[in-house]
mmCIF file with all atom_site columns, C-alpha atoms in Angstrom:
data_model
loop_
_atom_site.group_PDB
_atom_site.id
_atom_site.type_symbol
_atom_site.label_atom_id
_atom_site.label_alt_id
_atom_site.label_comp_id
_atom_site.label_asym_id
_atom_site.label_entity_id
_atom_site.label_seq_id
_atom_site.pdbx_PDB_ins_code
_atom_site.Cartn_x
_atom_site.Cartn_y
_atom_site.Cartn_z
_atom_site.occupancy
_atom_site.B_iso_or_equiv
_atom_site.pdbx_formal_charge
_atom_site.auth_seq_id
_atom_site.auth_comp_id
_atom_site.auth_asym_id
_atom_site.auth_atom_id
_atom_site.pdbx_PDB_model_num
ATOM 1   C CA . UNK A 1 1   ? 9.074   53.741  -64.831 1.00 0.00 ? 1   UNK A CA 1
ATOM 2   C CA . UNK A 1 2   ? 6.212   51.897  -63.294 1.00 0.00 ? 2   UNK A CA 1
ATOM 3   C CA . UNK A 1 3   ? 5.914   51.644  -59.525 1.00 0.00 ? 3   UNK A CA 1
ATOM 4   C CA . UNK A 1 4   ? 5.536   48.130  -58.076 1.00 0.00 ? 4   UNK A CA 1
ATOM 5   C CA . UNK A 1 5   ? 2.000   47.391  -57.009 1.00 0.00 ? 5   UNK A CA 1
ATOM 6   C CA . UNK A 1 6   ? 1.467   47.641  -53.271 1.00 0.00 ? 6   UNK A CA 1
ATOM 7   C CA . UNK A 1 7   ? 0.036   44.617  -51.579 1.00 0.00 ? 7   UNK A CA 1
ATOM 8   C CA . UNK A 1 8   ? -3.550  44.863  -50.526 1.00 0.00 ? 8   UNK A CA 1
ATOM 9   C CA . UNK A 1 9   ? -3.374  44.784  -46.767 1.00 0.00 ? 9   UNK A CA 1
ATOM 10  C CA . UNK A 1 10  ? -7.114  44.525  -46.468 1.00 0.00 ? 10  UNK A CA 1
ATOM 11  C CA . UNK A 1 11  ? -7.414  41.502  -48.640 1.00 0.00 ? 11  UNK A CA 1
ATOM 12  C CA . UNK A 1 12  ? -8.692  38.539  -46.673 1.00 0.00 ? 12  UNK A CA 1
ATOM 13  C CA . UNK A 1 13  ? -6.228  35.688  -46.475 1.00 0.00 ? 13  UNK A CA 1
ATOM 14  C CA . UNK A 1 14  ? -7.323  32.178  -47.149 1.00 0.00 ? 14  UNK A CA 1
ATOM 15  C CA . UNK A 1 15  ? -8.390  30.489  -43.914 1.00 0.00 ? 15  UNK A CA 1
ATOM 16  C CA . UNK A 1 16  ? -5.906  27.943  -42.670 1.00 0.00 ? 16  UNK A CA 1
ATOM 17  C CA . UNK A 1 17  ? -7.219  24.453  -42.302 1.00 0.00 ? 17  UNK A CA 1
ATOM 18  C CA . UNK A 1 18  ? -8.033  23.556  -38.698 1.00 0.00 ? 18  UNK A CA 1
ATOM 19  C CA . UNK A 1 19  ? -8.110  20.134  -37.173 1.00 0.00 ? 19  UNK A CA 1
ATOM 20  C CA . UNK A 1 20  ? -11.580 18.938  -36.223 1.00 0.00 ? 20  UNK A CA 1
ATOM 21  C CA . UNK A 1 21  ? -12.295 19.578  -32.553 1.00 0.00 ? 21  UNK A CA 1
ATOM 22  C CA . UNK A 1 22  ? -12.297 16.491  -30.435 1.00 0.00 ? 22  UNK A CA 1
ATOM 23  C CA . UNK A 1 23  ? -15.508 15.943  -28.418 1.00 0.00 ? 23  UNK A CA 1
ATOM 24  C CA . UNK A 1 24  ? -15.209 16.511  -24.686 1.00 0.00 ? 24  UNK A CA 1
ATOM 25  C CA . UNK A 1 25  ? -14.993 13.419  -22.477 1.00 0.00 ? 25  UNK A CA 1
ATOM 26  C CA . UNK A 1 26  ? -17.031 13.340  -19.321 1.00 0.00 ? 26  UNK A CA 1
ATOM 27  C CA . UNK A 1 27  ? -15.122 13.005  -16.046 1.00 0.00 ? 27  UNK A CA 1
ATOM 28  C CA . UNK A 1 28  ? -15.750 9.988   -13.852 1.00 0.00 ? 28  UNK A CA 1
ATOM 29  C CA . UNK A 1 29  ? -16.242 9.941   -10.089 1.00 0.00 ? 29  UNK A CA 1
ATOM 30  C CA . UNK A 1 30  ? -12.901 8.147   -9.703  1.00 0.00 ? 30  UNK A CA 1
ATOM 31  C CA . UNK A 1 31  ? -11.144 10.963  -11.637 1.00 0.00 ? 31  UNK A CA 1
ATOM 32  C CA . UNK A 1 32  ? -12.768 13.554  -9.410  1.00 0.00 ? 32  UNK A CA 1
ATOM 33  C CA . UNK A 1 33  ? -11.573 11.696  -6.329  1.00 0.00 ? 33  UNK A CA 1
ATOM 34  C CA . UNK A 1 34  ? -8.014  11.578  -7.768  1.00 0.00 ? 34  UNK A CA 1
ATOM 35  C CA . UNK A 1 35  ? -8.157  15.352  -8.202  1.00 0.00 ? 35  UNK A CA 1
ATOM 36  C CA . UNK A 1 36  ? -9.426  15.792  -4.645  1.00 0.00 ? 36  UNK A CA 1
ATOM 37  C CA . UNK A 1 37  ? -6.451  13.768  -3.387  1.00 0.00 ? 37  UNK A CA 1
ATOM 38  C CA . UNK A 1 38  ? -4.071  15.963  -5.415  1.00 0.00 ? 38  UNK A CA 1
ATOM 39  C CA . UNK A 1 39  ? -5.630  19.049  -3.806  1.00 0.00 ? 39  UNK A CA 1
ATOM 40  C CA . UNK A 1 40  ? -5.190  17.494  -0.353  1.00 0.00 ? 40  UNK A CA 1
ATOM 41  C CA . UNK A 1 41  ? -1.497  16.803  -1.016  1.00 0.00 ? 41  UNK A CA 1
ATOM 42  C CA . UNK A 1 42  ? -0.966  20.305  -2.351  1.00 0.00 ? 42  UNK A CA 1
ATOM 43  C CA . UNK A 1 43  ? -2.468  21.731  0.813   1.00 0.00 ? 43  UNK A CA 1
ATOM 44  C CA . UNK A 1 44  ? -0.199  19.658  3.029   1.00 0.00 ? 44  UNK A CA 1
ATOM 45  C CA . UNK A 1 45  ? 2.779   20.932  0.946   1.00 0.00 ? 45  UNK A CA 1
ATOM 46  C CA . UNK A 1 46  ? 1.659   24.528  1.568   1.00 0.00 ? 46  UNK A CA 1
ATOM 47  C CA . UNK A 1 47  ? 0.638   25.277  -2.002  1.00 0.00 ? 47  UNK A CA 1
ATOM 48  C CA . UNK A 1 48  ? -2.988  26.087  -1.261  1.00 0.00 ? 48  UNK A CA 1
ATOM 49  C CA . UNK A 1 49  ? -4.698  28.068  1.465   1.00 0.00 ? 49  UNK A CA 1
ATOM 50  C CA . UNK A 1 50  ? -7.781  26.736  3.202   1.00 0.00 ? 50  UNK A CA 1
ATOM 51  C CA . UNK A 1 51  ? -9.983  29.056  1.172   1.00 0.00 ? 51  UNK A CA 1
ATOM 52  C CA . UNK A 1 52  ? -8.385  27.956  -2.115  1.00 0.00 ? 52  UNK A CA 1
ATOM 53  C CA . UNK A 1 53  ? -8.825  24.359  -1.089  1.00 0.00 ? 53  UNK A CA 1
ATOM 54  C CA . UNK A 1 54  ? -12.565 24.848  -0.420  1.00 0.00 ? 54  UNK A CA 1
ATOM 55  C CA . UNK A 1 55  ? -13.057 26.617  -3.741  1.00 0.00 ? 55  UNK A CA 1
ATOM 56  C CA . UNK A 1 56  ? -11.222 23.944  -5.720  1.00 0.00 ? 56  UNK A CA 1
ATOM 57  C CA . UNK A 1 57  ? -13.026 21.136  -3.911  1.00 0.00 ? 57  UNK A CA 1
ATOM 58  C CA . UNK A 1 58  ? -16.326 22.588  -5.145  1.00 0.00 ? 58  UNK A CA 1
ATOM 59  C CA . UNK A 1 59  ? -14.959 23.114  -8.664  1.00 0.00 ? 59  UNK A CA 1
ATOM 60  C CA . UNK A 1 60  ? -13.735 19.545  -8.795  1.00 0.00 ? 60  UNK A CA 1
ATOM 61  C CA . UNK A 1 61  ? -17.063 18.089  -7.734  1.00 0.00 ? 61  UNK A CA 1
ATOM 62  C CA . UNK A 1 62  ? -18.931 20.301  -10.245 1.00 0.00 ? 62  UNK A CA 1
ATOM 63  C CA . UNK A 1 63  ? -16.600 19.591  -13.187 1.00 0.00 ? 63  UNK A CA 1
ATOM 64  C CA . UNK A 1 64  ? -18.439 17.777  -15.954 1.00 0.00 ? 64  UNK A CA 1
ATOM 65  C CA . UNK A 1 65  ? -15.615 17.058  -18.411 1.00 0.00 ? 65  UNK A CA 1
ATOM 66  C CA . UNK A 1 66  ? -11.999 15.991  -18.102 1.00 0.00 ? 66  UNK A CA 1
ATOM 67  C CA . UNK A 1 67  ? -10.937 19.404  -19.446 1.00 0.00 ? 67  UNK A CA 1
ATOM 68  C CA . UNK A 1 68  ? -12.848 21.192  -16.717 1.00 0.00 ? 68  UNK A CA 1
ATOM 69  C CA . UNK A 1 69  ? -11.470 18.874  -14.088 1.00 0.00 ? 69  UNK A CA 1
ATOM 70  C CA . UNK A 1 70  ? -7.873  19.277  -15.301 1.00 0.00 ? 70  UNK A CA 1
ATOM 71  C CA . UNK A 1 71  ? -8.171  23.063  -15.075 1.00 0.00 ? 71  UNK A CA 1
ATOM 72  C CA . UNK A 1 72  ? -8.790  22.765  -11.348 1.00 0.00 ? 72  UNK A CA 1
ATOM 73  C CA . UNK A 1 73  ? -5.194  21.597  -10.759 1.00 0.00 ? 73  UNK A CA 1
ATOM 74  C CA . UNK A 1 74  ? -3.407  22.834  -13.860 1.00 0.00 ? 74  UNK A CA 1
ATOM 75  C CA . UNK A 1 75  ? -1.059  24.991  -11.765 1.00 0.00 ? 75  UNK A CA 1
ATOM 76  C CA . UNK A 1 76  ? -0.159  22.076  -9.465  1.00 0.00 ? 76  UNK A CA 1
ATOM 77  C CA . UNK A 1 77  ? 2.762   19.659  -10.011 1.00 0.00 ? 77  UNK A CA 1
ATOM 78  C CA . UNK A 1 78  ? 1.884   16.309  -11.507 1.00 0.00 ? 78  UNK A CA 1
ATOM 79  C CA . UNK A 1 79  ? 1.063   13.613  -9.040  1.00 0.00 ? 79  UNK A CA 1
ATOM 80  C CA . UNK A 1 80  ? 3.982   11.245  -8.426  1.00 0.00 ? 80  UNK A CA 1
ATOM 81  C CA . UNK A 1 81  ? 3.276   7.639   -9.551  1.00 0.00 ? 81  UNK A CA 1
ATOM 82  C CA . UNK A 1 82  ? 2.789   5.150   -6.691  1.00 0.00 ? 82  UNK A CA 1
ATOM 83  C CA . UNK A 1 83  ? 5.959   3.218   -5.850  1.00 0.00 ? 83  UNK A CA 1
ATOM 84  C CA . UNK A 1 84  ? 6.214   -0.311  -7.122  1.00 0.00 ? 84  UNK A CA 1
ATOM 85  C CA . UNK A 1 85  ? 6.740   -3.147  -4.608  1.00 0.00 ? 85  UNK A CA 1
ATOM 86  C CA . UNK A 1 86  ? 10.420  -3.277  -5.573  1.00 0.00 ? 86  UNK A CA 1
ATOM 87  C CA . UNK A 1 87  ? 10.972  0.420   -4.761  1.00 0.00 ? 87  UNK A CA 1
ATOM 88  C CA . UNK A 1 88  ? 8.737   0.503   -1.688  1.00 0.00 ? 88  UNK A CA 1
ATOM 89  C CA . UNK A 1 89  ? 11.365  -1.253  0.423   1.00 0.00 ? 89  UNK A CA 1
ATOM 90  C CA . UNK A 1 90  ? 9.600   -4.564  0.838   1.00 0.00 ? 90  UNK A CA 1
ATOM 91  C CA . UNK A 1 91  ? 12.010  -7.223  2.115   1.00 0.00 ? 91  UNK A CA 1
ATOM 92  C CA . UNK A 1 92  ? 12.272  -10.311 -0.036  1.00 0.00 ? 92  UNK A CA 1
ATOM 93  C CA . UNK A 1 93  ? 13.488  -13.699 1.282   1.00 0.00 ? 93  UNK A CA 1
ATOM 94  C CA . UNK A 1 94  ? 13.757  -16.852 -0.802  1.00 0.00 ? 94  UNK A CA 1
ATOM 95  C CA . UNK A 1 95  ? 14.718  -20.437 -0.081  1.00 0.00 ? 95  UNK A CA 1
ATOM 96  C CA . UNK A 1 96  ? 15.264  -22.171 -3.415  1.00 0.00 ? 96  UNK A CA 1
ATOM 97  C CA . UNK A 1 97  ? 16.579  -25.717 -3.512  1.00 0.00 ? 97  UNK A CA 1
ATOM 98  C CA . UNK A 1 98  ? 17.815  -25.374 0.104   1.00 0.00 ? 98  UNK A CA 1
ATOM 99  C CA . UNK A 1 99  ? 16.883  -24.215 3.590   1.00 0.00 ? 99  UNK A CA 1
ATOM 100 C CA . UNK A 1 100 ? 17.175  -20.686 4.982   1.00 0.00 ? 100 UNK A CA 1
ATOM 101 C CA . UNK A 1 101 ? 16.674  -19.428 8.534   1.00 0.00 ? 101 UNK A CA 1
ATOM 102 C CA . UNK A 1 102 ? 16.720  -15.726 9.393   1.00 0.00 ? 102 UNK A CA 1
ATOM 103 C CA . UNK A 1 103 ? 16.069  -13.746 12.580  1.00 0.00 ? 103 UNK A CA 1
ATOM 104 C CA . UNK A 1 104 ? 14.955  -10.180 13.209  1.00 0.00 ? 104 UNK A CA 1
ATOM 105 C CA . UNK A 1 105 ? 14.533  -8.784  9.664   1.00 0.00 ? 105 UNK A CA 1
ATOM 106 C CA . UNK A 1 106 ? 13.171  -5.268  9.195   1.00 0.00 ? 106 UNK A CA 1
ATOM 107 C CA . UNK A 1 107 ? 9.364   -5.195  8.877   1.00 0.00 ? 107 UNK A CA 1
ATOM 108 C CA . UNK A 1 108 ? 8.477   -1.568  8.111   1.00 0.00 ? 108 UNK A CA 1
ATOM 109 C CA . UNK A 1 109 ? 7.444   -2.147  4.474   1.00 0.00 ? 109 UNK A CA 1
ATOM 110 C CA . UNK A 1 110 ? 6.305   -5.762  4.644   1.00 0.00 ? 110 UNK A CA 1
ATOM 111 C CA . UNK A 1 111 ? 7.904   -9.065  3.732   1.00 0.00 ? 111 UNK A CA 1
ATOM 112 C CA . UNK A 1 112 ? 7.803   -11.403 0.786   1.00 0.00 ? 112 UNK A CA 1
ATOM 113 C CA . UNK A 1 113 ? 8.639   -14.984 1.837   1.00 0.00 ? 113 UNK A CA 1
ATOM 114 C CA . UNK A 1 114 ? 9.107   -17.701 -0.816  1.00 0.00 ? 114 UNK A CA 1
ATOM 115 C CA . UNK A 1 115 ? 10.090  -21.338 -0.470  1.00 0.00 ? 115 UNK A CA 1
ATOM 116 C CA . UNK A 1 116 ? 10.655  -23.479 -3.581  1.00 0.00 ? 116 UNK A CA 1
ATOM 117 C CA . UNK A 1 117 ? 12.080  -27.028 -3.023  1.00 0.00 ? 117 UNK A CA 1
ATOM 118 C CA . UNK A 1 118 ? 13.313  -25.802 0.384   1.00 0.00 ? 118 UNK A CA 1
ATOM 119 C CA . UNK A 1 119 ? 12.247  -24.520 3.796   1.00 0.00 ? 119 UNK A CA 1
ATOM 120 C CA . UNK A 1 120 ? 12.218  -20.825 4.812   1.00 0.00 ? 120 UNK A CA 1
ATOM 121 C CA . UNK A 1 121 ? 12.095  -19.938 8.507   1.00 0.00 ? 121 UNK A CA 1
ATOM 122 C CA . UNK A 1 122 ? 11.704  -16.295 9.591   1.00 0.00 ? 122 UNK A CA 1
ATOM 123 C CA . UNK A 1 123 ? 11.855  -15.471 13.351  1.00 0.00 ? 123 UNK A CA 1
ATOM 124 C CA . UNK A 1 124 ? 10.186  -12.043 13.663  1.00 0.00 ? 124 UNK A CA 1
ATOM 125 C CA . UNK A 1 125 ? 9.957   -11.924 17.444  1.00 0.00 ? 125 UNK A CA 1
ATOM 126 C CA . UNK A 1 126 ? 12.803  -9.466  17.919  1.00 0.00 ? 126 UNK A CA 1
ATOM 127 C CA . UNK A 1 127 ? 12.202  -7.408  14.807  1.00 0.00 ? 127 UNK A CA 1
ATOM 128 C CA . UNK A 1 128 ? 11.413  -3.690  15.306  1.00 0.00 ? 128 UNK A CA 1
ATOM 129 C CA . UNK A 1 129 ? 7.614   -3.187  15.165  1.00 0.00 ? 129 UNK A CA 1
ATOM 130 C CA . UNK A 1 130 ? 6.280   -1.369  12.073  1.00 0.00 ? 130 UNK A CA 1
ATOM 131 C CA . UNK A 1 131 ? 5.267   2.239   12.795  1.00 0.00 ? 131 UNK A CA 1
ATOM 132 C CA . UNK A 1 132 ? 1.702   1.494   11.701  1.00 0.00 ? 132 UNK A CA 1
ATOM 133 C CA . UNK A 1 133 ? 1.305   -1.420  14.106  1.00 0.00 ? 133 UNK A CA 1
ATOM 134 C CA . UNK A 1 134 ? 0.442   -3.695  11.111  1.00 0.00 ? 134 UNK A CA 1
ATOM 135 C CA . UNK A 1 135 ? 2.583   -6.071  9.156   1.00 0.00 ? 135 UNK A CA 1
ATOM 136 C CA . UNK A 1 136 ? 1.839   -7.567  5.724   1.00 0.00 ? 136 UNK A CA 1
ATOM 137 C CA . UNK A 1 137 ? 3.522   -10.829 4.702   1.00 0.00 ? 137 UNK A CA 1
ATOM 138 C CA . UNK A 1 138 ? 3.209   -12.329 1.221   1.00 0.00 ? 138 UNK A CA 1
ATOM 139 C CA . UNK A 1 139 ? 4.084   -16.058 1.507   1.00 0.00 ? 139 UNK A CA 1
ATOM 140 C CA . UNK A 1 140 ? 4.474   -18.677 -1.186  1.00 0.00 ? 140 UNK A CA 1
ATOM 141 C CA . UNK A 1 141 ? 5.273   -22.317 -0.477  1.00 0.00 ? 141 UNK A CA 1
ATOM 142 C CA . UNK A 1 142 ? 5.905   -24.413 -3.582  1.00 0.00 ? 142 UNK A CA 1
ATOM 143 C CA . UNK A 1 143 ? 7.170   -27.914 -2.821  1.00 0.00 ? 143 UNK A CA 1
ATOM 144 C CA . UNK A 1 144 ? 8.607   -26.409 0.327   1.00 0.00 ? 144 UNK A CA 1
ATOM 145 C CA . UNK A 1 145 ? 7.566   -24.893 3.650   1.00 0.00 ? 145 UNK A CA 1
ATOM 146 C CA . UNK A 1 146 ? 7.357   -21.294 4.951   1.00 0.00 ? 146 UNK A CA 1
ATOM 147 C CA . UNK A 1 147 ? 7.602   -21.065 8.767   1.00 0.00 ? 147 UNK A CA 1
ATOM 148 C CA . UNK A 1 148 ? 6.816   -17.709 10.383  1.00 0.00 ? 148 UNK A CA 1
ATOM 149 C CA . UNK A 1 149 ? 7.593   -17.335 14.094  1.00 0.00 ? 149 UNK A CA 1
ATOM 150 C CA . UNK A 1 150 ? 5.645   -14.517 15.761  1.00 0.00 ? 150 UNK A CA 1
ATOM 151 C CA . UNK A 1 151 ? 5.706   -13.144 19.287  1.00 0.00 ? 151 UNK A CA 1
ATOM 152 C CA . UNK A 1 152 ? 2.933   -13.632 21.805  1.00 0.00 ? 152 UNK A CA 1
ATOM 153 C CA . UNK A 1 153 ? 0.092   -11.089 21.815  1.00 0.00 ? 153 UNK A CA 1
ATOM 154 C CA . UNK A 1 154 ? -0.312  -10.429 18.075  1.00 0.00 ? 154 UNK A CA 1
ATOM 155 C CA . UNK A 1 155 ? -3.372  -10.957 15.967  1.00 0.00 ? 155 UNK A CA 1
ATOM 156 C CA . UNK A 1 156 ? -3.000  -13.084 12.893  1.00 0.00 ? 156 UNK A CA 1
ATOM 157 C CA . UNK A 1 157 ? -5.108  -12.950 9.717   1.00 0.00 ? 157 UNK A CA 1
ATOM 158 C CA . UNK A 1 158 ? -4.204  -15.932 7.532   1.00 0.00 ? 158 UNK A CA 1
ATOM 159 C CA . UNK A 1 159 ? -5.767  -15.478 4.084   1.00 0.00 ? 159 UNK A CA 1
ATOM 160 C CA . UNK A 1 160 ? -3.958  -17.860 1.781   1.00 0.00 ? 160 UNK A CA 1
ATOM 161 C CA . UNK A 1 161 ? -4.972  -20.362 -0.860  1.00 0.00 ? 161 UNK A CA 1
ATOM 162 C CA . UNK A 1 162 ? -3.772  -23.988 -0.953  1.00 0.00 ? 162 UNK A CA 1
ATOM 163 C CA . UNK A 1 163 ? -3.432  -26.765 -3.534  1.00 0.00 ? 163 UNK A CA 1
ATOM 164 C CA . UNK A 1 164 ? -2.264  -30.095 -2.082  1.00 0.00 ? 164 UNK A CA 1
ATOM 165 C CA . UNK A 1 165 ? -0.657  -28.048 0.680   1.00 0.00 ? 165 UNK A CA 1
ATOM 166 C CA . UNK A 1 166 ? -1.580  -26.975 4.173   1.00 0.00 ? 166 UNK A CA 1
ATOM 167 C CA . UNK A 1 167 ? -2.130  -23.765 6.136   1.00 0.00 ? 167 UNK A CA 1
ATOM 168 C CA . UNK A 1 168 ? -1.549  -23.873 9.885   1.00 0.00 ? 168 UNK A CA 1
ATOM 169 C CA . UNK A 1 169 ? -1.988  -21.090 12.379  1.00 0.00 ? 169 UNK A CA 1
ATOM 170 C CA . UNK A 1 170 ? -0.567  -22.392 15.701  1.00 0.00 ? 170 UNK A CA 1
ATOM 171 C CA . UNK A 1 171 ? -0.486  -19.068 17.484  1.00 0.00 ? 171 UNK A CA 1
ATOM 172 C CA . UNK A 1 172 ? -2.443  -18.463 20.637  1.00 0.00 ? 172 UNK A CA 1
ATOM 173 C CA . UNK A 1 173 ? -5.347  -16.044 20.577  1.00 0.00 ? 173 UNK A CA 1
ATOM 174 C CA . UNK A 1 174 ? -4.461  -12.481 21.596  1.00 0.00 ? 174 UNK A CA 1
ATOM 175 C CA . UNK A 1 175 ? -5.904  -11.104 24.844  1.00 0.00 ? 175 UNK A CA 1
ATOM 176 C CA . UNK A 1 176 ? -5.591  -7.359  24.279  1.00 0.00 ? 176 UNK A CA 1
ATOM 177 C CA . UNK A 1 177 ? -8.008  -4.942  22.635  1.00 0.00 ? 177 UNK A CA 1
ATOM 178 C CA . UNK A 1 178 ? -7.905  -4.978  18.834  1.00 0.00 ? 178 UNK A CA 1
ATOM 179 C CA . UNK A 1 179 ? -7.272  -1.224  18.669  1.00 0.00 ? 179 UNK A CA 1
ATOM 180 C CA . UNK A 1 180 ? -3.834  -1.567  20.251  1.00 0.00 ? 180 UNK A CA 1
ATOM 181 C CA . UNK A 1 181 ? -2.898  -5.142  19.357  1.00 0.00 ? 181 UNK A CA 1
ATOM 182 C CA . UNK A 1 182 ? -0.350  -5.561  16.477  1.00 0.00 ? 182 UNK A CA 1
ATOM 183 C CA . UNK A 1 183 ? -1.872  -7.162  13.429  1.00 0.00 ? 183 UNK A CA 1
ATOM 184 C CA . UNK A 1 184 ? -0.083  -9.546  11.070  1.00 0.00 ? 184 UNK A CA 1
ATOM 185 C CA . UNK A 1 185 ? -1.784  -10.115 7.700   1.00 0.00 ? 185 UNK A CA 1
ATOM 186 C CA . UNK A 1 186 ? -0.545  -13.123 5.763   1.00 0.00 ? 186 UNK A CA 1
ATOM 187 C CA . UNK A 1 187 ? -1.552  -13.708 2.134   1.00 0.00 ? 187 UNK A CA 1
ATOM 188 C CA . UNK A 1 188 ? -0.203  -16.043 -0.540  1.00 0.00 ? 188 UNK A CA 1
ATOM 189 C CA . UNK A 1 189 ? -0.479  -19.691 -1.536  1.00 0.00 ? 189 UNK A CA 1
ATOM 190 C CA . UNK A 1 190 ? 0.714   -23.171 -0.584  1.00 0.00 ? 190 UNK A CA 1
ATOM 191 C CA . UNK A 1 191 ? 1.233   -25.555 -3.483  1.00 0.00 ? 191 UNK A CA 1
ATOM 192 C CA . UNK A 1 192 ? 2.479   -28.984 -2.417  1.00 0.00 ? 192 UNK A CA 1
ATOM 193 C CA . UNK A 1 193 ? 3.896   -27.185 0.598   1.00 0.00 ? 193 UNK A CA 1
ATOM 194 C CA . UNK A 1 194 ? 2.931   -25.729 3.970   1.00 0.00 ? 194 UNK A CA 1
ATOM 195 C CA . UNK A 1 195 ? 2.632   -22.251 5.383   1.00 0.00 ? 195 UNK A CA 1
ATOM 196 C CA . UNK A 1 196 ? 2.978   -22.468 9.186   1.00 0.00 ? 196 UNK A CA 1
ATOM 197 C CA . UNK A 1 197 ? 2.555   -19.597 11.660  1.00 0.00 ? 197 UNK A CA 1
ATOM 198 C CA . UNK A 1 198 ? 3.604   -20.304 15.232  1.00 0.00 ? 198 UNK A CA 1
ATOM 199 C CA . UNK A 1 199 ? 5.262   -18.993 18.376  1.00 0.00 ? 199 UNK A CA 1
ATOM 200 C CA . UNK A 1 200 ? 8.823   -20.011 19.125  1.00 0.00 ? 200 UNK A CA 1
ATOM 201 C CA . UNK A 1 201 ? 9.212   -23.183 21.153  1.00 0.00 ? 201 UNK A CA 1
ATOM 202 C CA . UNK A 1 202 ? 11.080  -21.378 23.921  1.00 0.00 ? 202 UNK A CA 1
ATOM 203 C CA . UNK A 1 203 ? 9.208   -19.513 26.699  1.00 0.00 ? 203 UNK A CA 1
ATOM 204 C CA . UNK A 1 204 ? 9.147   -15.894 25.613  1.00 0.00 ? 204 UNK A CA 1
ATOM 205 C CA . UNK A 1 205 ? 6.539   -14.616 28.003  1.00 0.00 ? 205 UNK A CA 1
ATOM 206 C CA . UNK A 1 206 ? 6.942   -10.967 28.783  1.00 0.00 ? 206 UNK A CA 1
ATOM 207 C CA . UNK A 1 207 ? 7.535   -9.560  32.295  1.00 0.00 ? 207 UNK A CA 1
ATOM 208 C CA . UNK A 1 208 ? 3.928   -8.544  32.707  1.00 0.00 ? 208 UNK A CA 1
ATOM 209 C CA . UNK A 1 209 ? 2.723   -12.011 31.686  1.00 0.00 ? 209 UNK A CA 1
ATOM 210 C CA . UNK A 1 210 ? 4.914   -13.609 34.353  1.00 0.00 ? 210 UNK A CA 1
ATOM 211 C CA . UNK A 1 211 ? 3.755   -11.045 36.913  1.00 0.00 ? 211 UNK A CA 1
ATOM 212 C CA . UNK A 1 212 ? 0.123   -11.859 36.031  1.00 0.00 ? 212 UNK A CA 1
ATOM 213 C CA . UNK A 1 213 ? 0.747   -15.601 36.387  1.00 0.00 ? 213 UNK A CA 1
ATOM 214 C CA . UNK A 1 214 ? 2.187   -15.061 39.882  1.00 0.00 ? 214 UNK A CA 1
ATOM 215 C CA . UNK A 1 215 ? -0.791  -12.914 40.835  1.00 0.00 ? 215 UNK A CA 1
ATOM 216 C CA . UNK A 1 216 ? -3.183  -15.626 39.724  1.00 0.00 ? 216 UNK A CA 1
ATOM 217 C CA . UNK A 1 217 ? -1.334  -18.343 41.612  1.00 0.00 ? 217 UNK A CA 1
ATOM 218 C CA . UNK A 1 218 ? -1.399  -16.226 44.800  1.00 0.00 ? 218 UNK A CA 1
ATOM 219 C CA . UNK A 1 219 ? -5.126  -15.487 44.523  1.00 0.00 ? 219 UNK A CA 1
#
């Protein structure tokens, strides 16, 4: 009875086909800065020590390819995508084929104000101030008007385009230092409509303004 032939364990197996290696892609300065920001966030979250942060900073700046750069933060969680305007909490107000007047809306995440075949009036004088001291308003007036009522003592930057419309800043110049004066940035467009920024018609002078007026009269 013949014995079955043992397999030759030393026989070389046929090499398996391998996919061609993709060439390395050089990292850009913007990608390095993104990685640096990820490292900063990881440090704030307590994931990296100061020594580790310094070492990875250097590695990120010295990385030549995307693969080398990715290895710097491969043990860190993926960066969260930036929130879209809809999820960032921006307040949206629209007057479409009619008029709308609102007072004291929340301002923390900015405002979008749109008037189409109607007038939109927003009185922001009694709204809580944003924590940053700055407010961004995106305004669009299309065959309608957007009226923004602001309190005394704010700085206004009106940077809007117009097409057969008008842009009017009727606020009075602020008197305080820029470093502590609230700033309102207004962007957008006026198309066959107006964007008007003004103070309320009523006298809303603060206590210190009245006190100052009395001092001046008595001088």
